[in-house]
mmCIF file of C-alpha atoms in Angstrom:
data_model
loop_
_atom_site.group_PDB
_atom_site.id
_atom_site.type_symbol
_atom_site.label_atom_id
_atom_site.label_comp_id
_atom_site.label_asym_id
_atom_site.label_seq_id
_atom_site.Cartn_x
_atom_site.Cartn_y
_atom_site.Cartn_z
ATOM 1 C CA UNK A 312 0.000 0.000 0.000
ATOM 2 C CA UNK A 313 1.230 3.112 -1.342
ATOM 3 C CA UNK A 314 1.821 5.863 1.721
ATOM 4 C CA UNK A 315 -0.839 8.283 0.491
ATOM 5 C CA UNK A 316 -3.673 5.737 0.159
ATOM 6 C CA UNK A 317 -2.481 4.136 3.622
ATOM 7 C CA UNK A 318 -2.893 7.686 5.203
ATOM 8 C CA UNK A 319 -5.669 8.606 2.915
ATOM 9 C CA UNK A 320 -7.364 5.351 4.407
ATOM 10 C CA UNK A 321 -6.409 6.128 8.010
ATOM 11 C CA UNK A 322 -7.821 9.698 7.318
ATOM 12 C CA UNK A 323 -11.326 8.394 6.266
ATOM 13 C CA UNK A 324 -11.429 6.006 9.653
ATOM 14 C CA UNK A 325 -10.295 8.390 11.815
ATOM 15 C CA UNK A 326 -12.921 11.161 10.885
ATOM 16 C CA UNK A 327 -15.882 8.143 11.053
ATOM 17 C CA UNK A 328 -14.457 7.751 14.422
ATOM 18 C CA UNK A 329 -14.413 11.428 15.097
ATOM 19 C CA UNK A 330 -17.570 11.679 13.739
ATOM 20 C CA UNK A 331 -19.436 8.667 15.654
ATOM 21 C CA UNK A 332 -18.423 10.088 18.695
ATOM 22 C CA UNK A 333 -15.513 7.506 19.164
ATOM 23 C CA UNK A 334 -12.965 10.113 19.022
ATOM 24 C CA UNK A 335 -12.009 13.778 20.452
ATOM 25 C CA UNK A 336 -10.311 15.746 17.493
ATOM 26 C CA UNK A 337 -7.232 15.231 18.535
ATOM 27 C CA UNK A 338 -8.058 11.724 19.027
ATOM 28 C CA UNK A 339 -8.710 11.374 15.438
ATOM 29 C CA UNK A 340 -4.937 13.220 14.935
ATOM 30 C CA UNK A 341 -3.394 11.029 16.709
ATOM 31 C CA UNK A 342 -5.373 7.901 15.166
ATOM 32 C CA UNK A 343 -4.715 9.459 11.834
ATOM 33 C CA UNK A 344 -0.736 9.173 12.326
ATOM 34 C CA UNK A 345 -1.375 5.787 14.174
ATOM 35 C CA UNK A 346 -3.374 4.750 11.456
ATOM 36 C CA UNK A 347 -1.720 5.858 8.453
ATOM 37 C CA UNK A 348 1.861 4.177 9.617
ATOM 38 C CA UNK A 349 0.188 0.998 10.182
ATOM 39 C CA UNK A 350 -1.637 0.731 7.231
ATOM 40 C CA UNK A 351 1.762 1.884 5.157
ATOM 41 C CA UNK A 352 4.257 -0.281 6.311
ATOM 42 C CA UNK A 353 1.881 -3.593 7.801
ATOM 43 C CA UNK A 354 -0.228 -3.499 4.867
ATOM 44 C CA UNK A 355 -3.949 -5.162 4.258
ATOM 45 C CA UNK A 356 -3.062 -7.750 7.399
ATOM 46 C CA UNK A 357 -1.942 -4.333 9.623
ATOM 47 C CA UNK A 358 -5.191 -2.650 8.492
ATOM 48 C CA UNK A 359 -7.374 -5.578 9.430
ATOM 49 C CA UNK A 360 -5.679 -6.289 13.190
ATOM 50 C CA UNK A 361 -5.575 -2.626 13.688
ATOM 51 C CA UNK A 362 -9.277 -2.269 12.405
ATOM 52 C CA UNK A 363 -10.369 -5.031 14.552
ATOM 53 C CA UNK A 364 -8.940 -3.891 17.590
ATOM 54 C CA UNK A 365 -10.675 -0.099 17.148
ATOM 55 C CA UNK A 366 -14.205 -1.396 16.014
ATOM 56 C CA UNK A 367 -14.410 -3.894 19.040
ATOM 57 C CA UNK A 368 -13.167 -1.644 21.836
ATOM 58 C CA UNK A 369 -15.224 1.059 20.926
ATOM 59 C CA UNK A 370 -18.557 -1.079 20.143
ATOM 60 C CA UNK A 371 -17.585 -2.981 23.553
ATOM 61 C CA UNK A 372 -17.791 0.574 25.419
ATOM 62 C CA UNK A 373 -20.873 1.659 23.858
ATOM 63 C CA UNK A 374 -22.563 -2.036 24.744
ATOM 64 C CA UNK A 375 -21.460 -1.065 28.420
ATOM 65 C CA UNK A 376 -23.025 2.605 28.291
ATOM 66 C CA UNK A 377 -26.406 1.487 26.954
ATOM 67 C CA UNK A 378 -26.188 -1.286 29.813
ATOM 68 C CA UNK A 379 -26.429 1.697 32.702
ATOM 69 C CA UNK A 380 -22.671 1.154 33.077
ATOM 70 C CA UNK A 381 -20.825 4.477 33.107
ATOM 71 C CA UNK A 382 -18.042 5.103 30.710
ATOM 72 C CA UNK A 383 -14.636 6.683 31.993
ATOM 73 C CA UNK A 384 -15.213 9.266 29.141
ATOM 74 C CA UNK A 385 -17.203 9.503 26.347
ATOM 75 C CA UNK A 386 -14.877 9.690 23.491
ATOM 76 C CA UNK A 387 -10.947 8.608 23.208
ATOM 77 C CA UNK A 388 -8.542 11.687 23.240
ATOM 78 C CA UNK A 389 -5.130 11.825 21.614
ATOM 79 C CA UNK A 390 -3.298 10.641 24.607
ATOM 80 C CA UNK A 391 -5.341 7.302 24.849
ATOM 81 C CA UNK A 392 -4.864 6.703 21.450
ATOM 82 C CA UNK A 393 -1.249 7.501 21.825
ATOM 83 C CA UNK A 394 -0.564 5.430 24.588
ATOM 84 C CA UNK A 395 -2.517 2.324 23.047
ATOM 85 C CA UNK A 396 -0.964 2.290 19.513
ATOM 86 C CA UNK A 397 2.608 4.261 19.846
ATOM 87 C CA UNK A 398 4.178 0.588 20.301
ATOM 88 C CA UNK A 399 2.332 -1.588 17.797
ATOM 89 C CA UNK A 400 3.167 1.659 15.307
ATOM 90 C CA UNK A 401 6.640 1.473 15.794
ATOM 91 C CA UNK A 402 6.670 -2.486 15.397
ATOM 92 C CA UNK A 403 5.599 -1.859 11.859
ATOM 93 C CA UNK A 404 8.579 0.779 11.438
ATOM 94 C CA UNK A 405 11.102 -2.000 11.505
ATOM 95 C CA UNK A 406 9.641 -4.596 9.222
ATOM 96 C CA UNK A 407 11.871 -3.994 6.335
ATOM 97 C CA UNK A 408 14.557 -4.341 8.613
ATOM 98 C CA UNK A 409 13.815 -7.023 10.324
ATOM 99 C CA UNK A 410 10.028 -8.578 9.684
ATOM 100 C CA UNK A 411 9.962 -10.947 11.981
ATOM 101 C CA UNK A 412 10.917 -8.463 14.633
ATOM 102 C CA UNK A 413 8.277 -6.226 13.797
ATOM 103 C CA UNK A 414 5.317 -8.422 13.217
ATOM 104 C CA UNK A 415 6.044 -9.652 16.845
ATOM 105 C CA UNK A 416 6.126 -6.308 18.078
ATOM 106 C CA UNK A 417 3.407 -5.027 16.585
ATOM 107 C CA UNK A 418 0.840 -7.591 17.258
ATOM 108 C CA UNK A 419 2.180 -8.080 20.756
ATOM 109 C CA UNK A 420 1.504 -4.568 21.847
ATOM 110 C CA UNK A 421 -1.656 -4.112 19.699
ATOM 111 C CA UNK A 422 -2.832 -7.284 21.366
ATOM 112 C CA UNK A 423 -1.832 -5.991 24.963
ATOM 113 C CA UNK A 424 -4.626 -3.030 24.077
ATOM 114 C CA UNK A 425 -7.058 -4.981 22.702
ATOM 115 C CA UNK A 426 -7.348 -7.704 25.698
ATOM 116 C CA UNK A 427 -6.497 -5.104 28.489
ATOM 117 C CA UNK A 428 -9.797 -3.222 26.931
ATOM 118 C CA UNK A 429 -12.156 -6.124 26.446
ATOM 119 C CA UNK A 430 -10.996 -7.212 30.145
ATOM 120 C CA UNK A 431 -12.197 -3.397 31.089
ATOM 121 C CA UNK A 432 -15.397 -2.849 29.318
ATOM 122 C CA UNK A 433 -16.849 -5.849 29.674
ATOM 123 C CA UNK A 434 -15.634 -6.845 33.619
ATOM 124 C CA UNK A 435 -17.321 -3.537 34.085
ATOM 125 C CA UNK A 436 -20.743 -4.148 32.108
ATOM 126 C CA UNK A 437 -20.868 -7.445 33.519
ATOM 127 C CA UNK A 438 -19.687 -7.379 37.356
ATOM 128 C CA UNK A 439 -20.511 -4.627 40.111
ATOM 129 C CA UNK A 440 -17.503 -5.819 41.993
ATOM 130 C CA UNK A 441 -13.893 -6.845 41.344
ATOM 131 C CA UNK A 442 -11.155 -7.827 43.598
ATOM 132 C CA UNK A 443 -7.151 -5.830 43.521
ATOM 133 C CA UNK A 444 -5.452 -8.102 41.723
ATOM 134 C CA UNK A 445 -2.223 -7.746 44.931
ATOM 135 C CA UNK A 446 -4.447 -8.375 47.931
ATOM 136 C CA UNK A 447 -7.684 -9.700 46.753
ATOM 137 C CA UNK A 448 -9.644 -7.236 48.188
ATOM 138 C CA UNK A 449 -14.009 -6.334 47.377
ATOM 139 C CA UNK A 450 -13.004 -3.026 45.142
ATOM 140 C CA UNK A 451 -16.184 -1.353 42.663
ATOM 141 C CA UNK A 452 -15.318 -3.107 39.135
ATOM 142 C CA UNK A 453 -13.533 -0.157 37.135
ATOM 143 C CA UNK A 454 -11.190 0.541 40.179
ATOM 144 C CA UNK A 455 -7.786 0.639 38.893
ATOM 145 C CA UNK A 456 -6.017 -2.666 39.662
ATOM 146 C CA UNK A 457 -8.981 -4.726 39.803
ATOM 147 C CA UNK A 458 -9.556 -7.506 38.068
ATOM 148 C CA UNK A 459 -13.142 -9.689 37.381
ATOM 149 C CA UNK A 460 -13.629 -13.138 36.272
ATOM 150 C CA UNK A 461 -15.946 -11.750 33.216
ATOM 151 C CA UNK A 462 -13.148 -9.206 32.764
ATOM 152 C CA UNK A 463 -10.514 -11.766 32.726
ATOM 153 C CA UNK A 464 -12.607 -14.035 30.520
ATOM 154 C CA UNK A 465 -13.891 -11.552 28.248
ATOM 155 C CA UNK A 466 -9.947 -10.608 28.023
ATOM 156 C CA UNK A 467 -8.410 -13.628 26.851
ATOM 157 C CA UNK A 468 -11.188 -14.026 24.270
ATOM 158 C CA UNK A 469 -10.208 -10.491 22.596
ATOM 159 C CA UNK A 470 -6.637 -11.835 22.917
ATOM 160 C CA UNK A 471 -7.711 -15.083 20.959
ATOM 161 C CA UNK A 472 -9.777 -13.678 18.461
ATOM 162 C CA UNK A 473 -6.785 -11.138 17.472
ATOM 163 C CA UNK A 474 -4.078 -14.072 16.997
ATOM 164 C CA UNK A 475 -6.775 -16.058 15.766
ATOM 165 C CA UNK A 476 -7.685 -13.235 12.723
ATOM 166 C CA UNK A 477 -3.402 -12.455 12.412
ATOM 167 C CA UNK A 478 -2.758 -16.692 12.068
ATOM 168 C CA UNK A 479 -5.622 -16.949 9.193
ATOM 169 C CA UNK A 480 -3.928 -13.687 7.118
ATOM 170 C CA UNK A 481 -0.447 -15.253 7.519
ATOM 171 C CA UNK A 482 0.601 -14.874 10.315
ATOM 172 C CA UNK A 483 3.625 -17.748 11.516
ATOM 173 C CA UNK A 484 2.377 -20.199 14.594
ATOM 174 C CA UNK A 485 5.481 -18.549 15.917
ATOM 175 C CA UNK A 486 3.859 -15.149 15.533
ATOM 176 C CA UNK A 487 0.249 -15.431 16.403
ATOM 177 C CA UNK A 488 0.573 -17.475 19.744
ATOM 178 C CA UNK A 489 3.393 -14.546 20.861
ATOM 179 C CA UNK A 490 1.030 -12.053 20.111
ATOM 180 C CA UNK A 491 -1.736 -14.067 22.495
ATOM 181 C CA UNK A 492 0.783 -14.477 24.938
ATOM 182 C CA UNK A 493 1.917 -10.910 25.146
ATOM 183 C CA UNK A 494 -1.825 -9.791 24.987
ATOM 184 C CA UNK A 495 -2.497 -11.746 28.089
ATOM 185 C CA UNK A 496 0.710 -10.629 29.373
ATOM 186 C CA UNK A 497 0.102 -7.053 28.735
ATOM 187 C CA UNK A 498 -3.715 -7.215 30.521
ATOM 188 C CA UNK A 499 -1.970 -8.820 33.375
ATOM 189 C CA UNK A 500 0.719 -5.856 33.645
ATOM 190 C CA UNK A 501 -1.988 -2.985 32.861
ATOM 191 C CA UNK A 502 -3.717 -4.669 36.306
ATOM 192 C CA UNK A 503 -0.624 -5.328 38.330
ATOM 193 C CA UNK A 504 0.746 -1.525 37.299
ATOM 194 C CA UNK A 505 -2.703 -0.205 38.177
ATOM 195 C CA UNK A 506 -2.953 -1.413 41.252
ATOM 196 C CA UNK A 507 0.547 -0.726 42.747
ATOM 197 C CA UNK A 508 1.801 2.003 40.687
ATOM 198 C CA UNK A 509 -0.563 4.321 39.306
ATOM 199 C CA UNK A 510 -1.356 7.505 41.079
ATOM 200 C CA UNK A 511 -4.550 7.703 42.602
ATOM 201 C CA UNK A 512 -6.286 11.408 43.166
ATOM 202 C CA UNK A 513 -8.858 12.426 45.206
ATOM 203 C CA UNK A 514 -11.655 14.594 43.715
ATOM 204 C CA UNK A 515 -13.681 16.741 46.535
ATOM 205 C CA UNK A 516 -16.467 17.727 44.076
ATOM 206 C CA UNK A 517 -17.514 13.794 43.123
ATOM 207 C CA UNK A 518 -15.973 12.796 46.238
ATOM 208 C CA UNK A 519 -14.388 9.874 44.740
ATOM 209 C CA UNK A 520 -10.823 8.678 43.894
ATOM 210 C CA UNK A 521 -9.797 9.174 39.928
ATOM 211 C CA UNK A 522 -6.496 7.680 38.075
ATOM 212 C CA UNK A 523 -7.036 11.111 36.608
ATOM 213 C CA UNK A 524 -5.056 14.202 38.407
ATOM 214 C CA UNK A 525 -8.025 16.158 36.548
ATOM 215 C CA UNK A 526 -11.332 14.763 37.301
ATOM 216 C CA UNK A 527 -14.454 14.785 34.712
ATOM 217 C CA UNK A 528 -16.168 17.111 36.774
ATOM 218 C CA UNK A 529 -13.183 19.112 35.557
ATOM 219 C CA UNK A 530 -11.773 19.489 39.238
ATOM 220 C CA UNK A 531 -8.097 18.709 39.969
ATOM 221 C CA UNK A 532 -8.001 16.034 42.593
ATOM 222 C CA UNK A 533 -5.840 15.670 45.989
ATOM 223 C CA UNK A 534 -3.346 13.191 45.214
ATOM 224 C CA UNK A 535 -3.558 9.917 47.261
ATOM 225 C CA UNK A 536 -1.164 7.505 46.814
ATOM 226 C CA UNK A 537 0.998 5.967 43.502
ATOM 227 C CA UNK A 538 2.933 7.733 41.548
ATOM 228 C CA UNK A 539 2.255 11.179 40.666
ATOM 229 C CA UNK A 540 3.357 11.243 36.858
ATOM 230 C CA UNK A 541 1.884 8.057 36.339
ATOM 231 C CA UNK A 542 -1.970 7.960 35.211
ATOM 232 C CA UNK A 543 -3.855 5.263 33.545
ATOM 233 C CA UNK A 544 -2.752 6.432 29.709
ATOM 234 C CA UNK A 545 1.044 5.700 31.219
ATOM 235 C CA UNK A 546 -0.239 2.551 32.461
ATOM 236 C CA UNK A 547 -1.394 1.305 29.145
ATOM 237 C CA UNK A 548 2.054 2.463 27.151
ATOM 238 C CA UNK A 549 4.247 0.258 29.614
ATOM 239 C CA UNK A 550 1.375 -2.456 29.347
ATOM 240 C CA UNK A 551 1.685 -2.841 25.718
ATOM 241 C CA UNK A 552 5.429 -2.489 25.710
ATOM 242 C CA UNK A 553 5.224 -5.853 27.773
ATOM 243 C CA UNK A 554 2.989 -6.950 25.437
ATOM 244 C CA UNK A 555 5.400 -6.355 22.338
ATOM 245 C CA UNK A 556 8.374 -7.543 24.838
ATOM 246 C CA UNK A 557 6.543 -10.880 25.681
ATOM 247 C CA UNK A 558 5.879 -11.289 22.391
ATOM 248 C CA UNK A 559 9.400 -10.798 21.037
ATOM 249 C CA UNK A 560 10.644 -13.083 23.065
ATOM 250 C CA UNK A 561 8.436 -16.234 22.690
ATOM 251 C CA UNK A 562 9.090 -15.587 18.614
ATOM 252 C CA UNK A 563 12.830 -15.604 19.980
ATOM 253 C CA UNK A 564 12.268 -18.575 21.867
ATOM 254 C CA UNK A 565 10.177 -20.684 19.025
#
């Protein structure tokens, strides 16, 4: 695929997104550039992964809004894009160089995003409470950290239908079962981060604790506990680099 229909393609998606409601403007920039690069350098197989993994998340969320369930925000801004595509982009970056490199990293990391957000959406639309993945503890399902038995499920089934879909375009064995391995991987990381890591902020309007320093009430919160720097779009960058990492190495491994 030539680079101006690959970012001509990207283009049209991202502004559907933008215009659905999937996507803040500079979500759609950002989707654009993750779009376009993808589509360029991983071709028809990049664009179908890629495609997969931004249809289901966002279909999964809206499922879980007309359930009752309340979303974390309505529409995905350029940092959330960012932080769930910046490493599967880059994967595709390398594949002249070294292909099987780059296919490993690339699905690994974009297979990270995908389970980590069919664990969230639908733990959340189908469970009222979740337990902290460190101590086990009764936490409200969509607490940072916490993990469900739907959410796990419901996980590992986004996970399989990704390396599933990237085995039957071509994909190597080698490949496809890295790229489930480093999904699962990367869920378990996103949890494991969120939970012991993340900063945690207390909002006095909604009197609740956010992994947002600024609330959706628009309110900065107290901080509580984690790190400061780190929020829940930091979270989801290192969990898909352990996603691409896992992955790398079981394709090393094979």
């Amino acid at each position: 695929m030539t680079s101006l229909a690959a970012f001509g393609a990207a283009g049209l998606l991202a502004l559907a997104g933008w215009r659905i409601g999937w996507l803040t403007p500079g979500g759609a920039a950002a989707g654009w550039l993750i779009g376009g690069t993808v589509f360029w350098r991983a071709g028809p197989v990049g664009a179908v992964l890629l495609g997969t993994f931004f249809i289901s998340a966002n279909l999964l969320g809206n499922l879980r809004a007309r359930g009752g369930r309340k979303r974390t925000a309505a529409t995905r801004d350029a940092r959330q894009v960012l932080a769930n595509g910046t490493w599967a982009a880059l994967g595709t970056l390398i594949l002249p160089a070294a292909p099987a490199l780059g296919w490993a990293t690339f699905a690994g990391a974009l297979n990270a995003a995908q389970a980590d957000t069919w664990a969230t959406e639908l733990g959340i639309a189908r469970s009222a409470t979740a337990r902290l993945i460190t101590s086990g503890r009764p936490v409200p399902a969509g607490t940072s950290g916490a993990v469900t038995l739907a959410g796990t499920l419901g996980g590992v089934s986004g996970a399989i239908l990704l390396s599933g879909i990237a085995f039957s375009l071509g994909l190597s064995l080698s490949l496809a079962s890295g790229a489930l391995l480093g999904g699962i991987a990367g869920m378990l990381a996103d949890s494991l981060l969120g939970a012991t890591a993340q900063g945690r902020f207390y909002c006095e309007v909604c009197q609740a604790i956010s992994e947002r320093r600024r609330h959706l009430c628009g309110r900065t919160g107290r901080w509580e506990g984690g790190l400061r720097w780190l929020d829940n779009d930091g979270v989801n960058f290192l969990a898909t680099a352990v996603g691409a990492a896992t992955a790398v190495a079981w394709a090393r491994l094979w």
